[in-house]
Tab-separated table of C-alpha atoms in Angstrom:
chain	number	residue	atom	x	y	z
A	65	UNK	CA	17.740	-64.911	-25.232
A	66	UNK	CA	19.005	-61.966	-23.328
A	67	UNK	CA	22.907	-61.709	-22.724
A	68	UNK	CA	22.077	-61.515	-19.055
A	69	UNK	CA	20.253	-64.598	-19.222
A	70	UNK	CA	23.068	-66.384	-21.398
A	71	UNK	CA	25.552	-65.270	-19.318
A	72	UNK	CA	23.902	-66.900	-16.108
A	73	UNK	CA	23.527	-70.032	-18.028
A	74	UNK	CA	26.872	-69.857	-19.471
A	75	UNK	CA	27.679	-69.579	-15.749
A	76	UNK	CA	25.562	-72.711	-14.218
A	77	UNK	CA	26.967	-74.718	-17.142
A	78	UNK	CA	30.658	-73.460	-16.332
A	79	UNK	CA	29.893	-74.007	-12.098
A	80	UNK	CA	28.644	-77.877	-12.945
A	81	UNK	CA	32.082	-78.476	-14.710
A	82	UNK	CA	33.380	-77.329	-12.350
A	83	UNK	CA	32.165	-78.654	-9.663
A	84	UNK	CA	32.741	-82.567	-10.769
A	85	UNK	CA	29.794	-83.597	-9.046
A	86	UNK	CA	28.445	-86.728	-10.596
A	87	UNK	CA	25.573	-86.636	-8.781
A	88	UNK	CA	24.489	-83.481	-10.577
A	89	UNK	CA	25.010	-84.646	-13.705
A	90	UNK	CA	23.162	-87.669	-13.543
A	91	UNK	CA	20.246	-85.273	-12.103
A	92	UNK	CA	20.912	-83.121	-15.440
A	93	UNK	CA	20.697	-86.426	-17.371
A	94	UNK	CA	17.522	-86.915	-15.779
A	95	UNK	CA	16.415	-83.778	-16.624
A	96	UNK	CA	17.084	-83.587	-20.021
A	97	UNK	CA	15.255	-87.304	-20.358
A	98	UNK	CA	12.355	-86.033	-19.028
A	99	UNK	CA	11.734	-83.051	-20.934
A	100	UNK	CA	12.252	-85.166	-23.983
A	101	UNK	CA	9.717	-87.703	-22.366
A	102	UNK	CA	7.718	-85.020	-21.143
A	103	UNK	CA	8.004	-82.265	-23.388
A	104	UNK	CA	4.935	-80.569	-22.808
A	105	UNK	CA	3.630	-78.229	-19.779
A	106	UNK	CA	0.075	-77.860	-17.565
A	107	UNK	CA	-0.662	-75.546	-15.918
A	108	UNK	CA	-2.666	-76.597	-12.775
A	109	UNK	CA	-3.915	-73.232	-11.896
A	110	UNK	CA	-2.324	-70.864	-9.026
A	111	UNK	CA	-1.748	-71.790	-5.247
A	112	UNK	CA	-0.551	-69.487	-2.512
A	113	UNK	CA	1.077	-69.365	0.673
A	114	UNK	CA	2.631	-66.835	3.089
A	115	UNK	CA	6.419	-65.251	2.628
A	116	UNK	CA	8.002	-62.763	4.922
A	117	UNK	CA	11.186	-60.484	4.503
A	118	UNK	CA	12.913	-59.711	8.136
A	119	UNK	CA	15.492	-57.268	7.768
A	120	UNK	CA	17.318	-58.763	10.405
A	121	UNK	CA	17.667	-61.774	8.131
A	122	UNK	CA	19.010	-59.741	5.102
A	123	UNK	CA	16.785	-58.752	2.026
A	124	UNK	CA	15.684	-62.246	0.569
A	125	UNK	CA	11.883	-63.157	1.072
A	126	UNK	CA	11.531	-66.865	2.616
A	127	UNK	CA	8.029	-68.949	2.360
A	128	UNK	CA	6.583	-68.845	6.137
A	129	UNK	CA	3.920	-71.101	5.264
A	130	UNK	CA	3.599	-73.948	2.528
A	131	UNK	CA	2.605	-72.791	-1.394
A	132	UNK	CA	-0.105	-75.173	-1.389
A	133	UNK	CA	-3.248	-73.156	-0.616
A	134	UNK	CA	-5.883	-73.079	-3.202
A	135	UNK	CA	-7.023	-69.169	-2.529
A	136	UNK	CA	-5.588	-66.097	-1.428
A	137	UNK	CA	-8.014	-66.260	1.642
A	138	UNK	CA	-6.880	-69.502	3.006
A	139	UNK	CA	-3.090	-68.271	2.588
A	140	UNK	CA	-4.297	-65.493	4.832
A	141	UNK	CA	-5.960	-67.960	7.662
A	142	UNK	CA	-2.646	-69.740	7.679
A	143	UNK	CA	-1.176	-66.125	8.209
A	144	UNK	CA	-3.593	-65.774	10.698
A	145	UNK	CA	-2.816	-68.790	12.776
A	146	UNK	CA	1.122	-68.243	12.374
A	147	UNK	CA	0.583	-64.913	14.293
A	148	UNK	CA	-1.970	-66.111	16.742
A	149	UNK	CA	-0.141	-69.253	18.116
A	150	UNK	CA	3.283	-66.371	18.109
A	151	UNK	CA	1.146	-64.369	20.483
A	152	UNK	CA	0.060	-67.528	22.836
A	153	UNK	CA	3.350	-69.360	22.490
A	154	UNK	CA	6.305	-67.351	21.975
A	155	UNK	CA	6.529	-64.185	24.134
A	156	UNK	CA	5.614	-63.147	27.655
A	157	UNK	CA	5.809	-59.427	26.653
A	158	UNK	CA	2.297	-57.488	26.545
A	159	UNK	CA	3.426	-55.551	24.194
A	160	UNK	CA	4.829	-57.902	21.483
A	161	UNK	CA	1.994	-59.709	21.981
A	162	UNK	CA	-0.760	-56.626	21.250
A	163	UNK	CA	1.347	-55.832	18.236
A	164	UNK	CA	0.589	-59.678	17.012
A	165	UNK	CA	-2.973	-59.723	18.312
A	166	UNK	CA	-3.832	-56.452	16.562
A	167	UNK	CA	-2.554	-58.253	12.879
A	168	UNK	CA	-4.334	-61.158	14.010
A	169	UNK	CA	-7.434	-58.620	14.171
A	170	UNK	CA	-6.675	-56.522	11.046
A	171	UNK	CA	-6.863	-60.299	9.153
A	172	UNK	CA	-10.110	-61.400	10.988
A	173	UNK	CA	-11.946	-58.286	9.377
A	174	UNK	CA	-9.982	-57.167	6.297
A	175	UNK	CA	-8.569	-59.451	3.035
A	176	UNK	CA	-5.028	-57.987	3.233
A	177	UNK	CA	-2.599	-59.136	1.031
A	178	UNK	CA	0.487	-57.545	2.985
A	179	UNK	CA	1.228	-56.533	6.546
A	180	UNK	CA	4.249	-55.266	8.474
A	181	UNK	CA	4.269	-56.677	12.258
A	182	UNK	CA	7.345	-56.487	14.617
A	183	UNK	CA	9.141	-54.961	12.010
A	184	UNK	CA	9.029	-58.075	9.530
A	185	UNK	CA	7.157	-57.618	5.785
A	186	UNK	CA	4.312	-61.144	5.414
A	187	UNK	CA	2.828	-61.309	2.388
A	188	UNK	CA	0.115	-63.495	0.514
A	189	UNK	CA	2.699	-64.731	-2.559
A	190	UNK	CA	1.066	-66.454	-5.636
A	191	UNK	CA	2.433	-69.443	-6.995
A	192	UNK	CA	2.125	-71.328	-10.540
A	193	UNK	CA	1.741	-75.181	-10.090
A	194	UNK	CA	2.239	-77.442	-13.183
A	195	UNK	CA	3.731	-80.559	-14.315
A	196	UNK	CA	5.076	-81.735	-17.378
A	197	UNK	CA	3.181	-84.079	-19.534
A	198	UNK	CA	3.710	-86.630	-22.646
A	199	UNK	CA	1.833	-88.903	-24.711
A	200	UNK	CA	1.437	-91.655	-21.594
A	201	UNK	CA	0.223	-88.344	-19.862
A	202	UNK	CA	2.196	-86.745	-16.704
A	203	UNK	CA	5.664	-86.846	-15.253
A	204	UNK	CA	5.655	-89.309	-12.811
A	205	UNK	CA	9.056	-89.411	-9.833
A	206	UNK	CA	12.483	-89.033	-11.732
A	207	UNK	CA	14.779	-91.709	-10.222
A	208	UNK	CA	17.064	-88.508	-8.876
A	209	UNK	CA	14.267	-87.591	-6.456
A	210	UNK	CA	14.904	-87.791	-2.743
A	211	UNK	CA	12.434	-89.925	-1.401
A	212	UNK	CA	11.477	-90.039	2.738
A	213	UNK	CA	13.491	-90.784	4.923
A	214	UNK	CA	10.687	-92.955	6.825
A	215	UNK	CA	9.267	-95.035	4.340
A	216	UNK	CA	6.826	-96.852	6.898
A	217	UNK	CA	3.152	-97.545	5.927
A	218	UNK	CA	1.416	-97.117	8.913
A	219	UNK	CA	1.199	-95.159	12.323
A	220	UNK	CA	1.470	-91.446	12.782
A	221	UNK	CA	3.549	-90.064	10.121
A	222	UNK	CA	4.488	-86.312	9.304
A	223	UNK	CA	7.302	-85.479	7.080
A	224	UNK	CA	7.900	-81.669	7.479
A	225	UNK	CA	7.205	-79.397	4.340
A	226	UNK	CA	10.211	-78.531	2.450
A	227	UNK	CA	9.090	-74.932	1.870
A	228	UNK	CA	8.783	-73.542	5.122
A	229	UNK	CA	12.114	-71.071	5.492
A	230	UNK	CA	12.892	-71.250	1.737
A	231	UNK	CA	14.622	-68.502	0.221
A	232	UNK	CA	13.010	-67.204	-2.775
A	233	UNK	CA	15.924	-66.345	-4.746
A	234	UNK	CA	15.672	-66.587	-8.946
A	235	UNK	CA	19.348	-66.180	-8.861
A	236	UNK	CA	19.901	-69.442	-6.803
A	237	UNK	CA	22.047	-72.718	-8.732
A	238	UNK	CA	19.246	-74.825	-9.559
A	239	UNK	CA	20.922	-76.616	-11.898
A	240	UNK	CA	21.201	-76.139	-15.768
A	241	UNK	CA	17.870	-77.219	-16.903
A	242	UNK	CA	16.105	-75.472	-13.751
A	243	UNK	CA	18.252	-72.256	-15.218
A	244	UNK	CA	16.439	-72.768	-18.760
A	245	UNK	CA	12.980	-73.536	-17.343
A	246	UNK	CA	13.464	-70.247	-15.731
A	247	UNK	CA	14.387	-68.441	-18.571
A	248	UNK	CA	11.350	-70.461	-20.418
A	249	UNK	CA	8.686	-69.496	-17.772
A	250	UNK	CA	9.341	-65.900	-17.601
A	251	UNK	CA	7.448	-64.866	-20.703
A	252	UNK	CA	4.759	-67.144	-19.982
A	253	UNK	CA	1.416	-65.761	-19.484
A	254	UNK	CA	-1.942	-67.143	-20.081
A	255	UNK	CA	-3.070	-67.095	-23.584
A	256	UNK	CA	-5.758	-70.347	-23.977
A	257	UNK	CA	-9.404	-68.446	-24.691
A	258	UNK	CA	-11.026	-70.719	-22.145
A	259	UNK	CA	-9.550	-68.147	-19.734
A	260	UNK	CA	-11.187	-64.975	-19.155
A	261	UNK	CA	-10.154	-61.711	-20.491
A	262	UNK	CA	-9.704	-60.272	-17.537
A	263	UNK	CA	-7.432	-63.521	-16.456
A	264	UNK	CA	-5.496	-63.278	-19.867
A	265	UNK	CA	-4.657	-59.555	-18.636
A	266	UNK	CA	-3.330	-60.147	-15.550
A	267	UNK	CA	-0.859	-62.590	-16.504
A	268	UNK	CA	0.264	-60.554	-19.067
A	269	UNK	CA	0.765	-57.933	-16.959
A	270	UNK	CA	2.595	-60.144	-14.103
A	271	UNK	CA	4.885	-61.234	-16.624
A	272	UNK	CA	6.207	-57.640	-16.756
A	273	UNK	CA	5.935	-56.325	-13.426
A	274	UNK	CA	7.536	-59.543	-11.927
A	275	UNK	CA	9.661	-60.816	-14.996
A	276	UNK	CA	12.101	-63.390	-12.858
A	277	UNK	CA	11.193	-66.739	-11.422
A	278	UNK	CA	12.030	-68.469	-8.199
A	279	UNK	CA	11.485	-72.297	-8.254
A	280	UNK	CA	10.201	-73.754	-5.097
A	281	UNK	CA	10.957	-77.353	-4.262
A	282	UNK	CA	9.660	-79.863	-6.068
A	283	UNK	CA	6.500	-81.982	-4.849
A	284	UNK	CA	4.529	-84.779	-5.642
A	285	UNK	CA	0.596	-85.583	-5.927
A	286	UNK	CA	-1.824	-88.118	-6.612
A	287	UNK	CA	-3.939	-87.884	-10.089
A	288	UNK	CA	-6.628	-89.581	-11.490
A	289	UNK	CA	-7.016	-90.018	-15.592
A	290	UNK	CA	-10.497	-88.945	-16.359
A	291	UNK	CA	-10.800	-89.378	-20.466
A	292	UNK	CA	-8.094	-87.068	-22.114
A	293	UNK	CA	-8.001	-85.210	-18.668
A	294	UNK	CA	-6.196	-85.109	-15.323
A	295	UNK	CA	-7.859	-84.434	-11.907
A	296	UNK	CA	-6.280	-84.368	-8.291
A	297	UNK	CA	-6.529	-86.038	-5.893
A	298	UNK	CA	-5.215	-85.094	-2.641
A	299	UNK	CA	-3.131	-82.678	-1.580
A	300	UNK	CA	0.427	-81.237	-2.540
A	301	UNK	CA	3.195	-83.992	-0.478
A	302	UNK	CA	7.086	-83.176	-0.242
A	303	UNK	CA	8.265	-86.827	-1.417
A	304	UNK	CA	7.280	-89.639	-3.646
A	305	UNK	CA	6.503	-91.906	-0.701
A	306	UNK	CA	4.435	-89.315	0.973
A	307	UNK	CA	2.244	-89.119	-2.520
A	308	UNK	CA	2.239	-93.048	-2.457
A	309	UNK	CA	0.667	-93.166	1.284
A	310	UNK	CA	-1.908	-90.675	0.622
A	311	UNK	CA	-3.358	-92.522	-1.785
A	312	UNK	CA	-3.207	-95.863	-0.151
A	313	UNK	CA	-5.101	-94.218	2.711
A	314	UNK	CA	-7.362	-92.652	0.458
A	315	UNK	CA	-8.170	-96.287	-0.984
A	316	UNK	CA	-8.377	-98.186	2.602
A	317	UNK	CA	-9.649	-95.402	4.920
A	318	UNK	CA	-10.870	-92.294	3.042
A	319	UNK	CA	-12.980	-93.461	0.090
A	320	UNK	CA	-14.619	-96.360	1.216
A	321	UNK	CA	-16.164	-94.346	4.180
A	322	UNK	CA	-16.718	-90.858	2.220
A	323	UNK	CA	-18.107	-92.761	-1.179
A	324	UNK	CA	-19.908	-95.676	0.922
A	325	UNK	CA	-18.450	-98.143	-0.747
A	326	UNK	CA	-20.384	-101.502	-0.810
A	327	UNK	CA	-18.346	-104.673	0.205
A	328	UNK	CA	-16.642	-105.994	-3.154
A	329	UNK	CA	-15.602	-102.124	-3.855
A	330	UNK	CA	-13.866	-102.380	-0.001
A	331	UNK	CA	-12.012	-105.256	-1.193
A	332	UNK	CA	-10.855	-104.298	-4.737
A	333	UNK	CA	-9.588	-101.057	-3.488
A	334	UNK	CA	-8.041	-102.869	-0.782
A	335	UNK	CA	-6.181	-105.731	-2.784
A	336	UNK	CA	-5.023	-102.089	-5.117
A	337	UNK	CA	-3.646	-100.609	-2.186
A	338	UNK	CA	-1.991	-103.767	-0.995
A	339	UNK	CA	-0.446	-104.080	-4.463
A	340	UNK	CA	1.004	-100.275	-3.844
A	341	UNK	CA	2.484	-100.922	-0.779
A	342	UNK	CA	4.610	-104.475	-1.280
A	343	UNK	CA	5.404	-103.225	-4.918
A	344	UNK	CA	9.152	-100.683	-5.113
A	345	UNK	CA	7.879	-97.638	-5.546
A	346	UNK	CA	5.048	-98.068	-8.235
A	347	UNK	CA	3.571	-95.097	-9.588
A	348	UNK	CA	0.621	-96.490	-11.691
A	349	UNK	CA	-2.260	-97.796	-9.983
A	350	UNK	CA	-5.306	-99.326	-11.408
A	351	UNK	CA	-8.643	-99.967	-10.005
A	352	UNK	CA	-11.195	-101.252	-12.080
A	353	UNK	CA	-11.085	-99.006	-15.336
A	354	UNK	CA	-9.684	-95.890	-13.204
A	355	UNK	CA	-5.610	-95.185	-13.119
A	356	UNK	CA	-3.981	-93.310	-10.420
A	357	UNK	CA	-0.484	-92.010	-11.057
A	358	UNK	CA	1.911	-90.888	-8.478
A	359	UNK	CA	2.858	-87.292	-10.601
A	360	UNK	CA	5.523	-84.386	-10.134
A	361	UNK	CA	4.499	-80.956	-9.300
A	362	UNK	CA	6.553	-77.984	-9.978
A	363	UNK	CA	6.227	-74.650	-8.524
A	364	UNK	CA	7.467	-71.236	-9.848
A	365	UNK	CA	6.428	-67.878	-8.295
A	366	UNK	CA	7.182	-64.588	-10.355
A	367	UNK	CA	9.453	-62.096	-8.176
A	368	UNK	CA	9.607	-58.012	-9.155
A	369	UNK	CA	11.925	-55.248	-8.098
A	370	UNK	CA	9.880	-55.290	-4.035
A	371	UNK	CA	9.613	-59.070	-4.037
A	372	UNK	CA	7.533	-62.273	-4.853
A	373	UNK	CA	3.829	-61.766	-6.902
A	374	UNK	CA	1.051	-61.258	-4.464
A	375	UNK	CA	-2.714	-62.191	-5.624
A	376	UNK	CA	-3.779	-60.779	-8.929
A	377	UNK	CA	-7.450	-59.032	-8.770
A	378	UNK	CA	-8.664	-61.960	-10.988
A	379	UNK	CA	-7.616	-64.634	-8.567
A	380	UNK	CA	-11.110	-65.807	-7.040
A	381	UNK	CA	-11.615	-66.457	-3.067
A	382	UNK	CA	-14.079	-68.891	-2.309
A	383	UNK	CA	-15.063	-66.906	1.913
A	384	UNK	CA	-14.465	-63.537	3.295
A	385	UNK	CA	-12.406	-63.002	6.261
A	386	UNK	CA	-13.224	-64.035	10.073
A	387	UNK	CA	-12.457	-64.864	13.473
A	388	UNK	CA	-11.132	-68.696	13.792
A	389	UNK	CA	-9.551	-68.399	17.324
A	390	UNK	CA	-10.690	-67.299	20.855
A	391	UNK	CA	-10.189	-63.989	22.114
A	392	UNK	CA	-6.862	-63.758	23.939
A	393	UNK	CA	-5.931	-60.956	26.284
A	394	UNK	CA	-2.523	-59.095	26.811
A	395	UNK	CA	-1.374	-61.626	29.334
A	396	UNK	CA	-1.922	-64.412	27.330
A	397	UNK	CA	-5.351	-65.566	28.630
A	398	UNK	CA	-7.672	-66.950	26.245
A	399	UNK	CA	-11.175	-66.052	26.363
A	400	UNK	CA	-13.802	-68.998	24.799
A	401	UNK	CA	-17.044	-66.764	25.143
A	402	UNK	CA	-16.335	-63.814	23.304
């Protein structure tokens, strides 16, 4: 360990005495359970999302859009959008608005990873996404996490993502064992031969040209135990609840209709997903001989001297660049045939 690194531990340890918050320490005691539970890490693979520095702001990069895209490309859509609805929405002033419409351009045509508009830095930011595992297989919800503050089952729901305006900052108080995992997760690199020379290079090399770590906020996801193995399924949610709907619609709405389920397959998932919602906060589903587990996601993104990782030239994209909104003139006007 380097002194720097004990000294900001010594630090977080010396700011939780101090602090007397028994809250925190019960989420420490949590903490410390679950690695002992859990002791293991997988990696899930990268995701990305969109962070901007605005000097106006000060010099810390915040997340403009969610860390939850699965390629560099769809980070750059979202980018896309962000600046396109700016242009529609926000000002009246031609020229504010040509500034946005000619990024929104530049991204319809080229696969930029960083662009300066209106005086603000965006950049496509790369993100590891992994959760801890054990011999029951992975983490599900600690009892410290902050569940949703509408727990309802039905109707329109939306529960904002907690990344959006997050400061990436590896020097924030994340608690003592968030301090170590930091510590833990800057040497990592890939090293496993099923990945790719090529792969195995460009971690290595991230891990010294971005050496600190930034921990986004935790989330949670649905995942389905296939043999020895893990897959997704669904989509990155901010709270334990959220994870927990998702995959009660999945089994009443989404499934039956995308996997033409016949009618006793309708009612078994059904009766499973009636089972998830009047049990307190179950985790562990079963259906038939498959188990679904409510899991925890962590995120960490590596941050160098000029700011957070963008895409490494090994990191794949699945489309190239293109237009996805109308034309819109200088005044605001949107054009459908062009």
């Amino acid at each position: 360990m380097t002194d720097d690194w004990k000294q900001q531990l010594d630090a977080l340890h010396a700011g939780l005495v101090r602090r007397d918050d028994p809250a925190a320490w019960v989420r420490e005691a949590d903490a410390v359970d679950a690695s002992q539970r859990y002791p293991h890490i997988a990696l899930r693979g990268p995701v990305f999302g969109i962070a901007s520095q605005d000097p106006e702001a000060g010099p810390n990069w915040r997340m403009v859009t969610p860390a939850a895209d699965g390629t560099p490309q769809q980070a750059r859509d979202g980018l896309n959008s962000h600046l396109w609805f700016r242009a529609k929405d926000d000002t009246d002033d031609r020229d504010v608005r040509r500034e946005l419409l000619d990024a929104v351009a530049v991204l319809e045509r080229d696969p930029v990873n960083e662009l300066k508009v209106l005086g603000v830095r965006y950049r496509v930011v790369r993100c590891d996404e992994f959760t801890r595992i054990g011999t029951d297989g992975l983490e599900p919800p600690r009892p410290t996490d902050a569940e949703a503050r509408d727990a309802s089952w039905e109707g329109l729901h939306h529960t904002e993502s907690l990344d959006e305006g997050f400061v990436l900052d590896p020097g924030r108080d994340d608690g003592l064992f968030a301090g170590a995992m930091k510590l833990s997760l800057r040497t990592l690199a890939y090293s496993d031969s099923r990945f790719p020379a090529d792969v195995r290079a460009d971690s290595e090399q991230a891990a010294t040209d971005y050496p600190d770590i930034a921990l986004l906020p935790v989330g949670f996801g649905v995942a389905e135990r296939r043999g020895k193995g893990w897959r997704p399924r669904g989509v990155l949610m901010p709270t334990p609840h959220d994870a927990r709907r998702m995959l009660h619609s999945a089994m009443t709405e989404t499934w039956p209709e995308l996997h033409e389920f016949d009618q006793d397959e309708k009612d078994t998932y059904a009766k499973a997903a009636e089972e998830l919602k009047t049990a307190a906060r179950v985790n562990d589903v079963h259906v038939d001989d498959r188990l679904f587990r409510i899991c925890r996601i962590e995120r960490a993104i590596r941050m160098g001297p000029d700011g957070p990782e963008p895409p490494r030239p090994t990191d794949q994209d699945q489309y190239t660049p293109e237009k996805i909104h109308p034309t819109m003139d200088l005044d605001g006007t949107l054009h459908y045939d062009d």
